[in-house]
Structures are given as structure tokens and as C-alpha cells.
């Protein structure tokens, strides 16, 4: 299993992404996509599951997606505070029992297991600004090893 994780593209797909994601079997986009054309570009690499972020208004995507990939269940939602889940997210995560929660919004890479669930934020992948660190992530293997890669 090799899954590409991306978030907060805000209408910009860095030209390094296709090379970084070459060979992934699936891509999870955790919101703040920008124009839907970003997803079309990502779909040229691999199938994509994407969710709406707080700056998105596309009728194409939902706020939350749950997808099973290689015998693992992924819960994808844009705004998640892993250490203080809002009540509705607590309920959804408890009901779905995912192996991993993939989120964005903070523009900061994050990887921590909490209550037996792996919480992952691939970081910010949008246009360079104010010297902000820009990253995506690759998730590998059944043990779900995470590698953050700079853009």
C-alpha cells in the first residue's frame, strides 16, 4: 500500500507533486482544494478521495469521506483537532472506527496515534507564501509508515 496525502492546495498544484506521488495507489485530499481542476490533475496520477475545506464551495465533494484502502479504513475531514474532537466528530469517529483520520486546515504536518487511531495532517501544499513550510505525505504499508516530503 502506498497512499499520497495532500491538503490545503488552495487552487495550486505544485509541479513536484506528480513526481512525489508517482506509484501511489490512491490519493487522499483533506480539503481546501480550490478549483475542482486540482482534483482532475491529481486523478491523472491515481484515484482521489477528496473532501471540502472551509474555503471550498464545490458541489462535487462532501465534508467527510470514509474510504477503505488495502484493508485499512480512512476517515477524511478538513477541520480536526485530534486532542479535542468536537462532539459530532467524536461520534463519527467512534461509529466508523477508522484506522486513520486524515485532515488539513492547520497548514502544519501532524502524525500521532491517539486512542488507537492514527491522526495525519500532510501539511500545507498551496502556493509558497511567507516562508511557510510546504509538505505532502506518503503513507506506506500495512503498518502505515508516514513520510513527510517538502515541496
mmCIF file of C-alpha atoms in Angstrom:
data_model
loop_
_atom_site.group_PDB
_atom_site.id
_atom_site.type_symbol
_atom_site.label_atom_id
_atom_site.label_comp_id
_atom_site.label_asym_id
_atom_site.label_seq_id
_atom_site.Cartn_x
_atom_site.Cartn_y
_atom_site.Cartn_z
ATOM 1 C CA UNK A 1 0.000 0.000 0.000
ATOM 2 C CA UNK A 2 1.277 3.449 -0.938
ATOM 3 C CA UNK A 3 -1.123 6.391 -0.482
ATOM 4 C CA UNK A 4 -0.497 10.055 -1.239
ATOM 5 C CA UNK A 5 -1.790 12.564 1.312
ATOM 6 C CA UNK A 6 -2.307 16.222 0.429
ATOM 7 C CA UNK A 7 -4.249 19.156 1.823
ATOM 8 C CA UNK A 8 -4.696 22.883 1.518
ATOM 9 C CA UNK A 9 -3.737 23.252 -2.132
ATOM 10 C CA UNK A 10 -5.908 26.391 -2.373
ATOM 11 C CA UNK A 11 -6.086 26.158 -6.168
ATOM 12 C CA UNK A 12 -2.396 25.395 -6.764
ATOM 13 C CA UNK A 13 -0.879 22.008 -7.546
ATOM 14 C CA UNK A 14 2.861 22.181 -7.081
ATOM 15 C CA UNK A 15 4.694 20.739 -10.115
ATOM 16 C CA UNK A 16 6.657 18.437 -7.747
ATOM 17 C CA UNK A 17 3.502 16.582 -6.646
ATOM 18 C CA UNK A 18 3.154 14.259 -9.687
ATOM 19 C CA UNK A 19 6.727 13.047 -9.222
ATOM 20 C CA UNK A 20 6.360 12.649 -5.456
ATOM 21 C CA UNK A 21 3.064 10.767 -5.854
ATOM 22 C CA UNK A 22 4.268 8.586 -8.757
ATOM 23 C CA UNK A 23 3.335 4.989 -7.960
ATOM 24 C CA UNK A 24 0.736 5.710 -5.272
ATOM 25 C CA UNK A 25 -2.393 3.573 -5.488
ATOM 26 C CA UNK A 26 -4.696 6.314 -4.132
ATOM 27 C CA UNK A 27 -4.601 9.973 -3.095
ATOM 28 C CA UNK A 28 -6.473 11.477 -0.143
ATOM 29 C CA UNK A 29 -7.036 15.251 -0.334
ATOM 30 C CA UNK A 30 -8.079 16.670 3.047
ATOM 31 C CA UNK A 31 -9.749 19.856 1.840
ATOM 32 C CA UNK A 32 -9.233 23.482 0.868
ATOM 33 C CA UNK A 33 -8.856 22.211 -2.669
ATOM 34 C CA UNK A 34 -9.564 25.385 -4.601
ATOM 35 C CA UNK A 35 -10.797 24.799 -8.131
ATOM 36 C CA UNK A 36 -12.018 21.264 -8.962
ATOM 37 C CA UNK A 37 -9.341 21.147 -11.693
ATOM 38 C CA UNK A 38 -6.828 20.322 -8.931
ATOM 39 C CA UNK A 39 -8.616 17.004 -8.388
ATOM 40 C CA UNK A 40 -8.661 16.332 -12.140
ATOM 41 C CA UNK A 41 -4.874 16.837 -12.195
ATOM 42 C CA UNK A 42 -4.430 14.504 -9.212
ATOM 43 C CA UNK A 43 -6.686 11.881 -10.831
ATOM 44 C CA UNK A 44 -4.155 11.693 -13.676
ATOM 45 C CA UNK A 45 -1.796 10.203 -11.056
ATOM 46 C CA UNK A 46 -4.165 7.905 -9.105
ATOM 47 C CA UNK A 47 -7.783 7.692 -7.902
ATOM 48 C CA UNK A 48 -8.619 10.506 -5.474
ATOM 49 C CA UNK A 49 -10.870 10.799 -2.438
ATOM 50 C CA UNK A 50 -11.324 14.454 -1.500
ATOM 51 C CA UNK A 51 -13.354 16.470 0.997
ATOM 52 C CA UNK A 52 -14.435 20.073 1.233
ATOM 53 C CA UNK A 53 -12.434 22.515 3.280
ATOM 54 C CA UNK A 54 -13.668 25.689 4.908
ATOM 55 C CA UNK A 55 -12.729 27.733 1.796
ATOM 56 C CA UNK A 56 -14.289 25.328 -0.741
ATOM 57 C CA UNK A 57 -17.759 25.653 -2.250
ATOM 58 C CA UNK A 58 -17.786 22.879 -4.854
ATOM 59 C CA UNK A 59 -20.951 20.768 -5.070
ATOM 60 C CA UNK A 60 -18.736 17.847 -6.130
ATOM 61 C CA UNK A 61 -17.349 16.978 -2.703
ATOM 62 C CA UNK A 62 -18.676 16.274 0.778
ATOM 63 C CA UNK A 63 -17.444 17.401 4.189
ATOM 64 C CA UNK A 64 -16.446 13.883 5.229
ATOM 65 C CA UNK A 65 -15.463 10.733 3.384
ATOM 66 C CA UNK A 66 -14.748 7.265 4.698
ATOM 67 C CA UNK A 67 -12.773 5.017 2.387
ATOM 68 C CA UNK A 68 -11.299 1.528 2.755
ATOM 69 C CA UNK A 69 -7.909 1.028 1.103
ATOM 70 C CA UNK A 70 -5.783 -2.125 1.460
ATOM 71 C CA UNK A 71 -7.753 -3.417 4.466
ATOM 72 C CA UNK A 72 -7.426 -0.072 6.264
ATOM 73 C CA UNK A 73 -10.222 2.424 6.884
ATOM 74 C CA UNK A 74 -9.587 6.147 6.434
ATOM 75 C CA UNK A 75 -11.780 8.953 7.755
ATOM 76 C CA UNK A 76 -11.093 12.176 5.809
ATOM 77 C CA UNK A 77 -12.332 15.536 7.150
ATOM 78 C CA UNK A 78 -10.798 19.012 6.856
ATOM 79 C CA UNK A 79 -11.002 20.578 10.333
ATOM 80 C CA UNK A 80 -9.994 18.171 13.087
ATOM 81 C CA UNK A 81 -8.408 18.904 16.452
ATOM 82 C CA UNK A 82 -7.075 15.445 17.394
ATOM 83 C CA UNK A 83 -6.688 16.307 21.086
ATOM 84 C CA UNK A 84 -10.151 17.880 21.412
ATOM 85 C CA UNK A 85 -12.551 16.399 18.860
ATOM 86 C CA UNK A 86 -15.855 18.227 18.514
ATOM 87 C CA UNK A 87 -18.802 16.128 19.681
ATOM 88 C CA UNK A 88 -20.066 15.372 16.165
ATOM 89 C CA UNK A 89 -16.600 14.176 15.100
ATOM 90 C CA UNK A 90 -16.244 12.092 18.267
ATOM 91 C CA UNK A 91 -19.485 10.364 17.342
ATOM 92 C CA UNK A 92 -18.493 9.833 13.694
ATOM 93 C CA UNK A 93 -15.022 8.502 14.544
ATOM 94 C CA UNK A 94 -16.467 6.187 17.208
ATOM 95 C CA UNK A 95 -19.100 4.927 14.740
ATOM 96 C CA UNK A 96 -16.725 4.448 11.799
ATOM 97 C CA UNK A 97 -13.782 3.102 13.821
ATOM 98 C CA UNK A 98 -11.156 4.156 11.265
ATOM 99 C CA UNK A 99 -7.532 3.128 11.334
ATOM 100 C CA UNK A 100 -6.586 6.709 10.418
ATOM 101 C CA UNK A 101 -8.094 10.183 10.372
ATOM 102 C CA UNK A 102 -6.660 12.393 7.625
ATOM 103 C CA UNK A 103 -7.201 16.131 7.998
ATOM 104 C CA UNK A 104 -5.829 19.525 6.994
ATOM 105 C CA UNK A 105 -6.660 23.153 7.846
ATOM 106 C CA UNK A 106 -3.748 23.944 10.205
ATOM 107 C CA UNK A 107 -1.140 24.043 7.405
ATOM 108 C CA UNK A 108 1.145 22.021 9.717
ATOM 109 C CA UNK A 109 2.231 18.423 9.343
ATOM 110 C CA UNK A 110 0.960 16.178 12.133
ATOM 111 C CA UNK A 111 1.232 12.456 12.884
ATOM 112 C CA UNK A 112 0.143 10.977 16.194
ATOM 113 C CA UNK A 113 -1.739 7.900 17.371
ATOM 114 C CA UNK A 114 -4.500 8.788 19.820
ATOM 115 C CA UNK A 115 -6.860 6.187 21.253
ATOM 116 C CA UNK A 116 -5.609 3.613 18.742
ATOM 117 C CA UNK A 117 -6.339 5.885 15.748
ATOM 118 C CA UNK A 118 -3.592 7.433 13.618
ATOM 119 C CA UNK A 119 -4.224 11.158 13.061
ATOM 120 C CA UNK A 120 -2.465 12.575 9.999
ATOM 121 C CA UNK A 121 -2.214 16.050 8.550
ATOM 122 C CA UNK A 122 0.008 16.173 5.449
ATOM 123 C CA UNK A 123 0.541 19.918 5.922
ATOM 124 C CA UNK A 124 0.200 22.826 3.523
ATOM 125 C CA UNK A 125 0.628 22.203 -0.227
ATOM 126 C CA UNK A 126 -0.532 25.550 -1.663
ATOM 127 C CA UNK A 127 1.475 28.361 -3.228
ATOM 128 C CA UNK A 128 4.652 29.409 -1.434
ATOM 129 C CA UNK A 129 3.911 32.239 0.986
ATOM 130 C CA UNK A 130 5.625 33.953 3.870
ATOM 131 C CA UNK A 131 8.243 31.191 4.076
ATOM 132 C CA UNK A 132 5.625 28.688 5.282
ATOM 133 C CA UNK A 133 6.753 25.066 5.189
ATOM 134 C CA UNK A 134 5.002 23.225 2.360
ATOM 135 C CA UNK A 135 4.595 19.455 2.620
ATOM 136 C CA UNK A 136 2.707 16.407 1.419
ATOM 137 C CA UNK A 137 2.934 12.893 2.831
ATOM 138 C CA UNK A 138 3.205 9.303 1.673
ATOM 139 C CA UNK A 139 1.644 6.525 3.749
ATOM 140 C CA UNK A 140 3.244 3.111 3.181
ATOM 141 C CA UNK A 141 2.488 -0.477 4.133
ATOM 142 C CA UNK A 142 0.026 -2.182 6.405
ATOM 143 C CA UNK A 143 1.889 -0.711 9.385
ATOM 144 C CA UNK A 144 1.115 2.732 7.910
ATOM 145 C CA UNK A 145 4.540 4.359 7.992
ATOM 146 C CA UNK A 146 4.305 8.081 7.238
ATOM 147 C CA UNK A 147 6.890 10.093 5.338
ATOM 148 C CA UNK A 148 6.505 13.872 5.063
ATOM 149 C CA UNK A 149 8.041 15.370 1.941
ATOM 150 C CA UNK A 150 8.870 19.032 1.399
ATOM 151 C CA UNK A 151 7.649 20.885 -1.672
#
